[in-house]
Amino acid sequence: MNQTTNTILMIRPVSFRMNEQTAVNNYYQKNFDNMLPTTINSKAQKEFDDYVEKLQSFGINVIVVSDTKEFDTPDSIFPNNWISFHQDGTVAIYPMFAENRRLERREDVLEQLEEKGFLIDNIVDYTSAEEEKIFLEGTGSMILDRQHKKAYCALSPRADEELFIEFCEDFEYTPVVFTANQTVNGSREAIYHTNVMMCVAETFAIVCLSSIDDKKERKNLLKHLKEDGKKVIDITEEQVNNFAGNMLQVKGNNDERFLIMSQAAFNSLTASQKAQINNHCKIISSSLETIEFCGGGSARCMMAEVFLPKK
């Protein structure tokens, strides 16, 4: 099993803005009070287009699907929460916390992948859990180590433990469960998505260890990463606030590995952390200021990795 792919699905936004339905437990979202929605959207589109262009210039295969105006989907730019693609031709569809995010799920996205020669054999659909108010938001809620068949999950209102275990049984992953917190107005609140505080690459992992308040859980997480030979690079909560946990390793030209992150994430890293990452692969960063500010998500959230086999 490969941990990295060179094919990424990205959704170009048409009505991006701060989503009030997700802001209730995504403490990274903010609002530009003095900016028109159309201005916010066009800024986000510019950041999106520059980001795609940058990825493509390194030989990363980016499949861009445009969002439609059919529904109000301000967060459609973050497709990795509703869908994941697997090497055996399976696609998983996930239950979403915010009602308006459920409208992002589109069958034509699968059709477009099939048109590009990808094989979809099987769809595992977890969305009926929404009726029970149970959520698991894809590779936002779970970090998959596809190579070692382990799945890491920080429990939160958007990541239900039982459903996570069910996913692990269905896809034959070993579950690693913990709670990750951030300080909000002086109190510890669950971090809404695991991929904000953690990234697992082929030979290393970036984790905000201080967000895991329970020592046993922290120790267990480290044990799993170390037994799989991952070099652990620890980041601070302040760096998490700059989306330094929201990164993804992908393949470009000649299978070269790159770690993708936003400019804010890159700027927040110390020289020593950058050097540690560069021991494993090069870094690609792109400015995602508007998307991060209003959307509360960053570079990793915008990429749904395509591992499907070709026809």
PDB file of N, CA, C and O in Angstrom, residues 2 4 7 13 15 27 38 48 52 70 79 126 128-129 146 152 177 188 195 200 227 250 260 269 275 277 281:
ATOM      1  N   ASN A   2       0.513   2.205  -0.837  1.00  0.00           N
ATOM      2  CA  ASN A   2       1.255   3.468  -0.859  1.00  0.00           C
ATOM      3  C   ASN A   2       0.681   4.444   0.159  1.00  0.00           C
ATOM      4  O   ASN A   2      -0.521   4.493   0.360  1.00  0.00           O
ATOM      5  N   THR A   4       1.502   7.724  -0.269  1.00  0.00           N
ATOM      6  CA  THR A   4       1.365   8.982  -1.024  1.00  0.00           C
ATOM      7  C   THR A   4       0.855   8.695  -2.429  1.00  0.00           C
ATOM      8  O   THR A   4       1.103   7.632  -2.990  1.00  0.00           O
ATOM      9  N   THR A   7      -2.032  12.052  -7.410  1.00  0.00           N
ATOM     10  CA  THR A   7      -3.298  12.571  -7.952  1.00  0.00           C
ATOM     11  C   THR A   7      -4.179  13.101  -6.830  1.00  0.00           C
ATOM     12  O   THR A   7      -4.436  12.407  -5.852  1.00  0.00           O
ATOM     13  N   PRO A  13     -14.108  26.788  -5.542  1.00  0.00           N
ATOM     14  CA  PRO A  13     -15.303  27.375  -4.912  1.00  0.00           C
ATOM     15  C   PRO A  13     -16.034  28.356  -5.827  1.00  0.00           C
ATOM     16  O   PRO A  13     -15.413  28.990  -6.676  1.00  0.00           O
ATOM     17  N   SER A  15     -18.984  30.042  -4.116  1.00  0.00           N
ATOM     18  CA  SER A  15     -19.591  30.977  -3.155  1.00  0.00           C
ATOM     19  C   SER A  15     -18.957  30.770  -1.776  1.00  0.00           C
ATOM     20  O   SER A  15     -19.647  30.539  -0.793  1.00  0.00           O
ATOM     21  N   TYR A  27     -12.924  26.627  15.838  1.00  0.00           N
ATOM     22  CA  TYR A  27     -12.528  27.889  16.479  1.00  0.00           C
ATOM     23  C   TYR A  27     -11.482  28.650  15.668  1.00  0.00           C
ATOM     24  O   TYR A  27     -10.979  29.675  16.105  1.00  0.00           O
ATOM     25  N   THR A  38     -18.723  38.657  -2.293  1.00  0.00           N
ATOM     26  CA  THR A  38     -18.150  38.431  -3.635  1.00  0.00           C
ATOM     27  C   THR A  38     -16.638  38.650  -3.625  1.00  0.00           C
ATOM     28  O   THR A  38     -15.897  37.952  -4.310  1.00  0.00           O
ATOM     29  N   PHE A  48      -6.942  29.685  -4.576  1.00  0.00           N
ATOM     30  CA  PHE A  48      -7.146  28.322  -5.061  1.00  0.00           C
ATOM     31  C   PHE A  48      -6.397  28.100  -6.382  1.00  0.00           C
ATOM     32  O   PHE A  48      -5.641  27.141  -6.533  1.00  0.00           O
ATOM     33  N   VAL A  52      -3.294  25.541  -7.118  1.00  0.00           N
ATOM     34  CA  VAL A  52      -3.370  24.462  -8.115  1.00  0.00           C
ATOM     35  C   VAL A  52      -2.210  24.579  -9.100  1.00  0.00           C
ATOM     36  O   VAL A  52      -1.526  23.593  -9.414  1.00  0.00           O
ATOM     37  N   GLU A  70     -25.882  25.508  -7.409  1.00  0.00           N
ATOM     38  CA  GLU A  70     -27.172  24.849  -7.173  1.00  0.00           C
ATOM     39  C   GLU A  70     -27.566  24.908  -5.701  1.00  0.00           C
ATOM     40  O   GLU A  70     -28.719  25.094  -5.346  1.00  0.00           O
ATOM     41  N   PRO A  79     -13.032  19.117   0.127  1.00  0.00           N
ATOM     42  CA  PRO A  79     -13.712  17.865  -0.221  1.00  0.00           C
ATOM     43  C   PRO A  79     -13.259  16.653   0.589  1.00  0.00           C
ATOM     44  O   PRO A  79     -13.952  15.649   0.650  1.00  0.00           O
ATOM     45  N   TYR A 126     -21.474   5.946   4.684  1.00  0.00           N
ATOM     46  CA  TYR A 126     -21.748   6.050   6.127  1.00  0.00           C
ATOM     47  C   TYR A 126     -22.755   7.162   6.453  1.00  0.00           C
ATOM     48  O   TYR A 126     -22.986   7.456   7.623  1.00  0.00           O
ATOM     49  N   SER A 128     -25.901   7.606   6.523  1.00  0.00           N
ATOM     50  CA  SER A 128     -27.147   7.418   7.291  1.00  0.00           C
ATOM     51  C   SER A 128     -26.928   7.721   8.777  1.00  0.00           C
ATOM     52  O   SER A 128     -27.885   7.967   9.512  1.00  0.00           O
ATOM     53  N   ALA A 129     -25.668   7.733   9.222  1.00  0.00           N
ATOM     54  CA  ALA A 129     -25.353   8.055  10.624  1.00  0.00           C
ATOM     55  C   ALA A 129     -25.801   9.469  10.988  1.00  0.00           C
ATOM     56  O   ALA A 129     -26.037   9.778  12.166  1.00  0.00           O
ATOM     57  N   ARG A 146      -1.797   4.582   5.373  1.00  0.00           N
ATOM     58  CA  ARG A 146      -2.258   3.531   4.465  1.00  0.00           C
ATOM     59  C   ARG A 146      -1.249   2.393   4.376  1.00  0.00           C
ATOM     60  O   ARG A 146      -1.613   1.244   4.151  1.00  0.00           O
ATOM     61  N   TYR A 152      -5.546   7.208  12.695  1.00  0.00           N
ATOM     62  CA  TYR A 152      -5.447   8.037  13.893  1.00  0.00           C
ATOM     63  C   TYR A 152      -6.658   8.957  13.954  1.00  0.00           C
ATOM     64  O   TYR A 152      -7.000   9.593  12.954  1.00  0.00           O
ATOM     65  N   VAL A 177      -6.961   5.932  18.930  1.00  0.00           N
ATOM     66  CA  VAL A 177      -7.929   6.956  19.347  1.00  0.00           C
ATOM     67  C   VAL A 177      -7.352   7.821  20.465  1.00  0.00           C
ATOM     68  O   VAL A 177      -6.679   7.310  21.356  1.00  0.00           O
ATOM     69  N   ARG A 188     -10.132  24.363  27.709  1.00  0.00           N
ATOM     70  CA  ARG A 188      -9.678  23.362  26.737  1.00  0.00           C
ATOM     71  C   ARG A 188     -10.880  22.816  25.979  1.00  0.00           C
ATOM     72  O   ARG A 188     -11.810  22.258  26.571  1.00  0.00           O
ATOM     73  N   ASN A 195      -6.789  16.373  11.405  1.00  0.00           N
ATOM     74  CA  ASN A 195      -5.769  16.812  10.444  1.00  0.00           C
ATOM     75  C   ASN A 195      -5.323  18.256  10.646  1.00  0.00           C
ATOM     76  O   ASN A 195      -4.506  18.770   9.887  1.00  0.00           O
ATOM     77  N   VAL A 200       0.631  12.570   8.829  1.00  0.00           N
ATOM     78  CA  VAL A 200       1.491  11.381   8.758  1.00  0.00           C
ATOM     79  C   VAL A 200       2.002  11.222   7.330  1.00  0.00           C
ATOM     80  O   VAL A 200       1.221  11.048   6.394  1.00  0.00           O
ATOM     81  N   GLU A 227       6.929   2.750  16.244  1.00  0.00           N
ATOM     82  CA  GLU A 227       7.096   1.349  15.815  1.00  0.00           C
ATOM     83  C   GLU A 227       6.979   1.224  14.293  1.00  0.00           C
ATOM     84  O   GLU A 227       7.426   0.241  13.709  1.00  0.00           O
ATOM     85  N   VAL A 250       2.683  14.473  -0.878  1.00  0.00           N
ATOM     86  CA  VAL A 250       2.237  13.949  -2.176  1.00  0.00           C
ATOM     87  C   VAL A 250       3.449  13.712  -3.077  1.00  0.00           C
ATOM     88  O   VAL A 250       4.562  14.128  -2.766  1.00  0.00           O
ATOM     89  N   ILE A 260       3.099  19.435   1.339  1.00  0.00           N
ATOM     90  CA  ILE A 260       2.325  20.612   0.939  1.00  0.00           C
ATOM     91  C   ILE A 260       1.766  21.300   2.178  1.00  0.00           C
ATOM     92  O   ILE A 260       1.187  20.649   3.041  1.00  0.00           O
ATOM     93  N   LEU A 269       6.916  27.730  11.082  1.00  0.00           N
ATOM     94  CA  LEU A 269       7.890  26.686  11.437  1.00  0.00           C
ATOM     95  C   LEU A 269       9.244  27.296  11.793  1.00  0.00           C
ATOM     96  O   LEU A 269       9.650  28.305  11.222  1.00  0.00           O
ATOM     97  N   ALA A 275      14.327  22.163   8.597  1.00  0.00           N
ATOM     98  CA  ALA A 275      15.474  21.302   8.266  1.00  0.00           C
ATOM     99  C   ALA A 275      15.103  19.830   8.465  1.00  0.00           C
ATOM    100  O   ALA A 275      15.450  18.971   7.640  1.00  0.00           O
ATOM    101  N   ILE A 277      12.113  18.496   8.218  1.00  0.00           N
ATOM    102  CA  ILE A 277      11.228  18.092   7.110  1.00  0.00           C
ATOM    103  C   ILE A 277      12.051  17.880   5.843  1.00  0.00           C
ATOM    104  O   ILE A 277      11.876  16.886   5.121  1.00  0.00           O
ATOM    105  N   CYS A 281      11.807  15.305   2.649  1.00  0.00           N
ATOM    106  CA  CYS A 281      11.283  15.734   1.346  1.00  0.00           C
ATOM    107  C   CYS A 281      11.290  17.253   1.271  1.00  0.00           C
ATOM    108  O   CYS A 281      11.499  17.936   2.267  1.00  0.00           O
TER     109      CYS A 281
END
